[in-house]
Tab-separated table of C-alpha atoms in Angstrom:
chain	number	residue	atom	x	y	z
Z	555	UNK	CA	2.580	29.913	-11.578
Z	556	UNK	CA	-0.658	30.019	-9.471
Z	557	UNK	CA	-1.373	29.583	-6.157
Z	558	UNK	CA	-4.367	28.540	-3.852
Z	559	UNK	CA	-4.000	28.210	-0.771
Z	560	UNK	CA	-6.670	25.696	1.059
Z	561	UNK	CA	-7.546	26.702	4.494
Z	562	UNK	CA	-8.207	23.855	6.304
Z	563	UNK	CA	-7.276	23.261	10.390
Z	564	UNK	CA	-4.024	22.635	8.867
Z	565	UNK	CA	-3.845	24.701	5.849
Z	566	UNK	CA	-0.859	24.654	2.980
Z	567	UNK	CA	-0.176	25.901	-1.236
Z	568	UNK	CA	-0.934	24.131	-3.968
Z	569	UNK	CA	1.489	25.778	-6.275
Z	570	UNK	CA	0.459	24.971	-10.238
Z	571	UNK	CA	3.797	25.475	-12.050
Z	572	UNK	CA	4.540	23.828	-15.923
Z	573	UNK	CA	7.723	22.339	-15.126
Z	574	UNK	CA	7.701	21.710	-11.820
Z	575	UNK	CA	8.174	17.984	-12.147
Z	576	UNK	CA	12.013	19.202	-13.089
Z	577	UNK	CA	12.441	21.702	-9.897
Z	578	UNK	CA	10.332	19.758	-6.874
Z	579	UNK	CA	14.169	19.898	-4.419
Z	580	UNK	CA	14.119	23.409	-5.030
Z	581	UNK	CA	10.627	23.969	-4.702
Z	582	UNK	CA	10.386	20.880	-1.143
Z	583	UNK	CA	13.873	22.750	0.175
Z	584	UNK	CA	12.316	26.167	0.130
Z	585	UNK	CA	9.423	25.207	2.788
Z	586	UNK	CA	11.558	22.488	4.483
Z	587	UNK	CA	15.746	23.111	4.602
Z	588	UNK	CA	17.705	20.667	4.550
Z	589	UNK	CA	18.900	18.323	5.856
Z	590	UNK	CA	16.389	15.929	7.053
Z	591	UNK	CA	15.147	12.375	5.172
Z	592	UNK	CA	12.222	12.313	2.569
Z	593	UNK	CA	11.063	9.774	1.301
Z	594	UNK	CA	9.531	9.331	-1.339
Z	595	UNK	CA	6.500	7.118	-2.457
Z	596	UNK	CA	4.861	6.297	-6.310
Z	597	UNK	CA	4.423	2.987	-7.996
Z	598	UNK	CA	5.702	1.086	-10.272
Z	599	UNK	CA	4.422	3.146	-13.409
Z	600	UNK	CA	4.959	6.586	-12.214
Z	601	UNK	CA	7.754	5.990	-11.043
Z	602	UNK	CA	8.973	4.514	-14.201
Z	603	UNK	CA	8.899	7.464	-15.693
Z	604	UNK	CA	9.896	10.035	-13.267
Z	605	UNK	CA	11.086	9.363	-9.958
Z	606	UNK	CA	14.914	9.245	-10.845
Z	607	UNK	CA	14.567	11.943	-12.438
Z	608	UNK	CA	11.978	13.660	-8.589
Z	609	UNK	CA	14.867	11.876	-6.507
Z	610	UNK	CA	18.083	13.230	-8.523
Z	611	UNK	CA	16.172	16.956	-7.879
Z	612	UNK	CA	15.729	16.240	-4.293
Z	613	UNK	CA	19.060	14.845	-3.794
Z	614	UNK	CA	20.567	18.142	-5.054
Z	615	UNK	CA	18.755	20.236	-3.048
Z	616	UNK	CA	20.585	18.391	0.316
Z	617	UNK	CA	17.913	15.169	1.083
Z	618	UNK	CA	18.998	12.982	2.666
Z	619	UNK	CA	16.641	10.133	0.481
Z	620	UNK	CA	15.253	6.517	-0.313
Z	621	UNK	CA	12.173	5.034	-2.232
Z	622	UNK	CA	9.066	3.224	-1.946
Z	623	UNK	CA	7.896	1.487	-5.394
Z	624	UNK	CA	4.909	-0.422	-5.266
Z	625	UNK	CA	3.019	-2.153	-7.818
Z	626	UNK	CA	-0.004	0.029	-9.316
Z	627	UNK	CA	-3.100	-0.507	-9.124
Z	628	UNK	CA	-6.011	-0.378	-5.948
Z	629	UNK	CA	-5.151	-3.918	-5.240
Z	630	UNK	CA	-1.945	-2.686	-3.099
Z	631	UNK	CA	-3.906	0.002	-1.171
Z	632	UNK	CA	-4.719	-2.194	1.655
Z	633	UNK	CA	-3.451	-3.084	4.892
Z	634	UNK	CA	-0.681	-4.965	4.013
Z	635	UNK	CA	0.948	-2.707	1.523
Z	636	UNK	CA	0.115	-0.053	4.428
Z	637	UNK	CA	2.113	-1.249	7.240
Z	638	UNK	CA	5.041	-2.966	5.136
Z	639	UNK	CA	5.743	0.863	4.438
Z	640	UNK	CA	5.423	1.119	8.273
Z	641	UNK	CA	8.386	-0.656	8.759
Z	642	UNK	CA	10.418	0.716	5.983
Z	643	UNK	CA	10.349	4.105	7.324
Z	644	UNK	CA	11.046	2.844	10.324
Z	645	UNK	CA	13.795	0.447	9.238
Z	646	UNK	CA	15.741	4.167	7.069
Z	647	UNK	CA	15.073	6.188	10.594
Z	648	UNK	CA	12.564	8.729	9.755
Z	649	UNK	CA	11.871	10.646	12.293
Z	650	UNK	CA	9.123	13.195	12.692
Z	651	UNK	CA	11.046	16.653	11.462
Z	652	UNK	CA	11.322	14.044	8.432
Z	653	UNK	CA	9.026	13.745	5.298
Z	654	UNK	CA	7.303	11.785	2.730
Z	655	UNK	CA	6.930	13.324	-0.729
Z	656	UNK	CA	3.737	11.245	-2.689
Z	657	UNK	CA	4.717	11.168	-6.410
Z	658	UNK	CA	1.808	9.738	-8.026
Z	659	UNK	CA	-2.035	9.137	-8.505
Z	660	UNK	CA	-4.981	8.415	-6.115
Z	661	UNK	CA	-3.713	6.274	-4.710
Z	662	UNK	CA	-0.182	7.221	-4.708
Z	663	UNK	CA	-1.926	10.009	-2.832
Z	664	UNK	CA	-4.213	7.991	0.094
Z	665	UNK	CA	-1.727	5.521	0.889
Z	666	UNK	CA	1.004	8.170	1.162
Z	667	UNK	CA	-1.028	10.355	3.222
Z	668	UNK	CA	-2.438	7.645	5.411
Z	669	UNK	CA	1.561	6.471	5.911
Z	670	UNK	CA	2.154	10.670	7.125
Z	671	UNK	CA	-0.615	10.505	9.159
Z	672	UNK	CA	0.104	7.852	11.746
Z	673	UNK	CA	3.941	6.848	11.275
Z	674	UNK	CA	5.297	8.782	14.561
Z	675	UNK	CA	1.326	10.048	14.877
Z	676	UNK	CA	2.405	12.002	11.733
Z	677	UNK	CA	4.842	13.663	9.387
Z	678	UNK	CA	4.889	15.838	6.710
Z	679	UNK	CA	4.427	14.884	3.717
Z	680	UNK	CA	4.525	16.794	-0.294
Z	681	UNK	CA	1.724	15.319	-2.247
Z	682	UNK	CA	3.080	15.984	-5.992
Z	683	UNK	CA	0.010	14.097	-8.124
Z	684	UNK	CA	0.539	13.063	-11.399
Z	685	UNK	CA	-3.371	11.805	-12.357
Z	686	UNK	CA	-5.575	14.034	-13.989
Z	687	UNK	CA	-7.838	12.644	-10.812
Z	688	UNK	CA	-5.855	13.083	-8.761
Z	689	UNK	CA	-4.457	16.619	-9.711
Z	690	UNK	CA	-8.213	18.045	-9.782
Z	691	UNK	CA	-9.715	16.078	-7.040
Z	692	UNK	CA	-7.873	13.698	-4.862
Z	693	UNK	CA	-5.205	15.989	-4.360
Z	694	UNK	CA	-7.485	18.420	-2.637
Z	695	UNK	CA	-8.835	17.904	0.877
Z	696	UNK	CA	-6.366	15.538	2.858
Z	697	UNK	CA	-8.254	12.373	2.457
Z	698	UNK	CA	-6.307	9.379	3.008
Z	699	UNK	CA	-6.327	5.620	3.651
Z	700	UNK	CA	-6.012	1.834	2.508
Z	701	UNK	CA	-9.440	-0.784	1.671
Z	702	UNK	CA	-10.569	-3.968	3.230
Z	703	UNK	CA	-12.121	-6.937	1.561
Z	704	UNK	CA	-15.934	-5.644	2.181
Z	705	UNK	CA	-15.004	-2.334	0.812
Z	706	UNK	CA	-12.916	1.230	-0.519
Z	707	UNK	CA	-11.252	3.618	1.898
Z	708	UNK	CA	-12.981	2.366	5.029
Z	709	UNK	CA	-10.009	2.898	7.068
Z	710	UNK	CA	-7.568	5.729	6.992
Z	711	UNK	CA	-8.124	9.504	8.573
Z	712	UNK	CA	-8.221	13.563	7.453
Z	713	UNK	CA	-4.639	14.744	7.364
Z	714	UNK	CA	-3.814	16.958	4.681
Z	715	UNK	CA	-0.637	17.365	2.883
Z	716	UNK	CA	1.873	19.931	3.756
Z	717	UNK	CA	1.640	21.201	-0.066
Z	718	UNK	CA	0.764	20.326	-3.140
Z	719	UNK	CA	3.159	20.644	-6.020
Z	720	UNK	CA	0.797	20.290	-9.340
Z	721	UNK	CA	2.261	20.120	-13.056
Z	722	UNK	CA	-0.486	20.542	-15.884
Z	723	UNK	CA	2.921	19.186	-18.371
Z	724	UNK	CA	2.532	15.896	-16.359
Z	725	UNK	CA	-0.768	15.441	-18.424
Z	726	UNK	CA	1.399	15.246	-21.770
Z	727	UNK	CA	2.530	11.574	-20.727
Z	728	UNK	CA	-1.092	10.496	-19.553
Z	729	UNK	CA	-2.828	7.573	-21.617
Z	730	UNK	CA	-6.150	8.758	-22.719
Z	731	UNK	CA	-8.187	6.676	-20.773
Z	732	UNK	CA	-6.263	8.026	-17.409
Z	733	UNK	CA	-7.100	11.431	-18.468
Z	734	UNK	CA	-10.617	10.580	-20.010
Z	735	UNK	CA	-10.674	9.480	-16.061
Z	736	UNK	CA	-10.338	12.958	-14.656
Z	737	UNK	CA	-13.227	14.458	-17.292
Z	738	UNK	CA	-15.434	11.618	-14.740
Z	739	UNK	CA	-14.411	13.865	-11.969
Z	740	UNK	CA	-14.502	17.308	-13.491
Z	741	UNK	CA	-17.969	16.825	-14.889
Z	742	UNK	CA	-19.255	15.390	-11.328
Z	743	UNK	CA	-17.831	19.128	-10.634
Z	744	UNK	CA	-19.633	21.163	-12.911
Z	745	UNK	CA	-23.032	18.882	-11.503
Z	746	UNK	CA	-22.991	19.582	-8.180
Z	747	UNK	CA	-21.357	23.279	-8.248
Z	748	UNK	CA	-20.641	25.468	-12.195
Z	749	UNK	CA	-22.785	23.848	-15.027
Z	750	UNK	CA	-20.306	26.397	-17.576
Z	751	UNK	CA	-17.989	24.065	-16.868
Z	752	UNK	CA	-19.447	21.851	-19.132
Z	753	UNK	CA	-18.228	24.015	-22.063
Z	754	UNK	CA	-14.615	22.997	-21.143
Z	755	UNK	CA	-14.574	19.581	-20.272
Z	756	UNK	CA	-15.849	18.432	-23.484
Z	757	UNK	CA	-13.373	20.723	-25.293
Z	758	UNK	CA	-10.607	19.251	-23.533
Z	759	UNK	CA	-9.258	23.121	-21.730
Z	760	UNK	CA	-7.410	21.221	-19.355
Z	761	UNK	CA	-5.579	24.456	-18.209
Z	762	UNK	CA	-8.950	25.771	-17.771
Z	763	UNK	CA	-10.805	22.623	-15.896
Z	764	UNK	CA	-8.140	22.215	-13.356
Z	765	UNK	CA	-7.793	25.985	-11.785
Z	766	UNK	CA	-12.076	25.634	-11.652
Z	767	UNK	CA	-12.158	21.986	-10.326
Z	768	UNK	CA	-9.860	22.716	-7.702
Z	769	UNK	CA	-11.459	26.221	-6.912
Z	770	UNK	CA	-14.946	24.618	-5.707
Z	771	UNK	CA	-13.350	21.959	-4.136
Z	772	UNK	CA	-11.570	24.398	-1.915
Z	773	UNK	CA	-14.521	26.348	-1.681
Z	774	UNK	CA	-16.867	22.582	-0.532
Z	775	UNK	CA	-13.762	21.454	1.615
Z	776	UNK	CA	-12.826	24.384	4.003
Z	777	UNK	CA	-16.720	25.134	5.167
Z	778	UNK	CA	-16.953	21.494	5.437
Z	779	UNK	CA	-13.006	19.414	5.906
Z	780	UNK	CA	-14.027	16.361	7.741
Z	781	UNK	CA	-17.156	15.308	5.362
Z	782	UNK	CA	-19.997	15.644	7.355
Z	783	UNK	CA	-22.011	18.018	5.199
Z	784	UNK	CA	-22.131	20.333	1.922
Z	785	UNK	CA	-18.219	18.884	1.358
Z	786	UNK	CA	-21.136	15.503	0.708
Z	787	UNK	CA	-22.060	17.295	-2.404
Z	788	UNK	CA	-18.423	16.209	-3.829
Z	789	UNK	CA	-19.639	12.314	-3.953
Z	790	UNK	CA	-21.617	12.588	-6.898
Z	791	UNK	CA	-22.050	9.434	-8.641
Z	792	UNK	CA	-20.233	7.349	-5.683
Z	793	UNK	CA	-22.157	6.472	-4.009
Z	794	UNK	CA	-22.452	3.783	-6.662
Z	795	UNK	CA	-19.329	3.743	-7.775
Z	796	UNK	CA	-17.474	2.414	-5.033
Z	797	UNK	CA	-20.111	-0.595	-5.280
Z	798	UNK	CA	-19.504	-1.534	-8.773
Z	799	UNK	CA	-15.474	-0.661	-8.254
Z	800	UNK	CA	-15.625	-3.337	-5.192
Z	801	UNK	CA	-18.203	-6.523	-8.003
Z	802	UNK	CA	-15.124	-5.534	-10.705
Z	803	UNK	CA	-12.807	-6.909	-8.715
Z	804	UNK	CA	-11.185	-2.640	-9.657
Z	805	UNK	CA	-10.884	-4.264	-13.156
Z	806	UNK	CA	-13.805	-1.057	-13.956
Z	807	UNK	CA	-11.340	2.045	-13.094
Z	808	UNK	CA	-12.504	5.161	-10.325
Z	809	UNK	CA	-13.266	7.112	-13.408
Z	810	UNK	CA	-15.144	4.681	-14.756
Z	811	UNK	CA	-17.563	3.962	-11.784
Z	812	UNK	CA	-18.319	7.416	-11.122
Z	813	UNK	CA	-19.855	7.862	-14.892
Z	814	UNK	CA	-22.142	4.367	-14.398
Z	815	UNK	CA	-22.315	6.021	-11.057
Z	816	UNK	CA	-23.515	9.575	-11.734
Z	817	UNK	CA	-26.537	8.347	-14.759
Z	818	UNK	CA	-28.087	6.144	-12.479
Z	819	UNK	CA	-28.356	8.362	-9.220
Z	820	UNK	CA	-29.459	10.381	-11.870
Z	821	UNK	CA	-31.842	8.786	-12.543
Z	822	UNK	CA	-33.092	7.093	-9.100
Z	823	UNK	CA	-33.467	10.586	-8.134
Z	824	UNK	CA	-35.637	11.367	-10.701
Z	825	UNK	CA	-37.515	8.318	-10.437
Z	826	UNK	CA	-38.770	8.219	-6.503
Z	827	UNK	CA	-39.604	12.331	-7.241
Z	828	UNK	CA	-36.330	13.572	-5.197
Z	829	UNK	CA	-35.842	16.150	-8.180
Z	830	UNK	CA	-37.994	17.998	-10.633
Z	831	UNK	CA	-35.468	17.297	-13.698
Z	832	UNK	CA	-33.787	13.890	-14.944
Z	833	UNK	CA	-30.585	14.853	-16.244
Z	834	UNK	CA	-29.300	11.585	-16.225
Z	835	UNK	CA	-30.133	11.351	-20.239
Z	836	UNK	CA	-28.306	14.205	-20.605
Z	837	UNK	CA	-24.971	13.397	-18.317
Z	838	UNK	CA	-24.805	10.120	-20.513
Z	839	UNK	CA	-24.486	11.812	-23.869
Z	840	UNK	CA	-22.112	14.312	-22.362
Z	841	UNK	CA	-19.621	10.703	-20.536
Z	842	UNK	CA	-20.620	8.802	-23.976
Z	843	UNK	CA	-19.285	11.618	-25.617
Z	844	UNK	CA	-16.116	11.744	-23.696
Z	845	UNK	CA	-15.695	7.394	-24.060
Z	846	UNK	CA	-17.959	5.955	-21.329
Z	847	UNK	CA	-19.991	3.219	-20.981
Z	848	UNK	CA	-22.938	4.315	-18.521
Z	849	UNK	CA	-24.677	1.160	-18.462
Z	850	UNK	CA	-25.173	-0.771	-14.899
Z	851	UNK	CA	-24.374	-4.744	-14.966
Z	852	UNK	CA	-24.282	-5.244	-11.577
Z	853	UNK	CA	-26.621	-7.183	-9.272
Z	854	UNK	CA	-28.004	-3.393	-7.288
Z	855	UNK	CA	-28.731	-5.930	-3.995
Z	856	UNK	CA	-25.379	-7.344	-4.163
Z	857	UNK	CA	-24.371	-3.468	-4.582
Z	858	UNK	CA	-26.916	-2.377	-1.550
Z	859	UNK	CA	-24.813	-4.864	0.888
Z	860	UNK	CA	-21.821	-2.688	-0.293
Z	861	UNK	CA	-23.179	0.255	-0.195
Z	862	UNK	CA	-24.488	0.050	4.002
Z	863	UNK	CA	-20.475	-0.225	4.855
Z	864	UNK	CA	-20.958	3.661	3.454
Z	865	UNK	CA	-18.518	6.021	6.022
Z	866	UNK	CA	-21.482	8.658	5.429
Z	867	UNK	CA	-24.457	6.427	7.099
Z	868	UNK	CA	-25.177	7.810	10.102
Z	869	UNK	CA	-27.449	6.000	12.486
Z	870	UNK	CA	-29.674	3.996	10.169
Z	871	UNK	CA	-29.397	6.934	7.757
Z	872	UNK	CA	-27.160	8.471	4.538
Z	873	UNK	CA	-27.236	11.896	2.713
Z	874	UNK	CA	-27.780	11.483	-1.368
Z	875	UNK	CA	-26.265	13.776	-3.831
Z	876	UNK	CA	-29.852	15.005	-5.900
Z	877	UNK	CA	-28.682	16.927	-8.936
Z	878	UNK	CA	-30.951	20.244	-10.037
Z	879	UNK	CA	-30.042	21.096	-13.546
Z	880	UNK	CA	-26.372	20.486	-13.753
Z	881	UNK	CA	-24.924	23.394	-11.375
Z	882	UNK	CA	-27.172	23.007	-8.547
Z	883	UNK	CA	-27.199	20.185	-6.337
Z	884	UNK	CA	-28.588	19.347	-3.276
Z	885	UNK	CA	-28.221	16.812	-0.021
Z	886	UNK	CA	-31.248	14.228	0.633
Z	887	UNK	CA	-30.946	12.439	3.933
Z	888	UNK	CA	-32.695	9.160	3.043
Z	889	UNK	CA	-32.837	5.885	4.649
Z	890	UNK	CA	-31.071	2.529	4.317
Z	891	UNK	CA	-34.584	0.705	3.127
Z	892	UNK	CA	-35.533	3.959	0.908
Z	893	UNK	CA	-31.141	3.513	-0.007
Z	894	UNK	CA	-32.008	0.319	-1.452
Z	895	UNK	CA	-35.258	1.503	-3.404
Z	896	UNK	CA	-32.205	4.053	-4.673
Z	897	UNK	CA	-30.038	1.482	-6.354
Z	898	UNK	CA	-33.017	-0.783	-7.463
Z	899	UNK	CA	-34.182	2.593	-9.542
Z	900	UNK	CA	-30.667	3.521	-10.271
Z	901	UNK	CA	-29.794	-0.141	-12.280
Z	902	UNK	CA	-33.168	-0.442	-14.557
């Protein structure tokens, strides 16, 4: 077992242990002694595999449990699902000393975390990530929220989990496509912080990838919890990716969109002279070897129309991430007029 402490305003531990999915109940009970109610929140895909097992463990540990299962997919991450979840908690009589267990990938974590942050002005939740992307990225840092028709993650709050329980053996149940998505986020971490991670991504050394990516995220989150400065380095590729996801009606997954976004943004940085080195070709080859198509087929104007609603825009400007080499990036503030040109170059 390995424990990584994340020292944010609400500090919490990330526990990495093989087989921990089989003892969620006792691990949760160590931090949250019974009796208390626990709501298990998950989606229909993950619920089919793990919900009964996790609920059995929670019940055996003495918790009074019930479940909320919503349809799998980004289309569920909206205010209607969120409101229905709140009503269900109220109907079951959850109080502020009760907790939520979020079991699933990034969508589950975003939704359950947002519900936990806002129900009765905030209750605790435990996150059990079950996708590679969630394990090494979205379960860390307390970002929660839902989408609006105009864009992704436009409503939400920062609300750290009480703990994160990560079982690497859940990767055995994942389709290769899901693992591939996680590798795109891992490559993002390599670009912004540690070029030596690339070799481990190429060899699919998941144990090392998970611990190193969590460490990179932890370091940036602890110095910039609310995403106003250095933490924005973790958004490399996301200026374009959120627009790509939305314009595809979320038929393009987050990992695939990030892969496209990273190559496009690296290309634009070089074309506009923001970076001295053009790493886009190297990135494209790495991503192609993993199995990604990094071509962008969407209209730059439409991508710009989505991008100007981004949460990171302040006073008519936005930070973009400029890669110098794989392993070193910087932030550069550009105007919205420059952003339009940036997106045009990224799509060429």
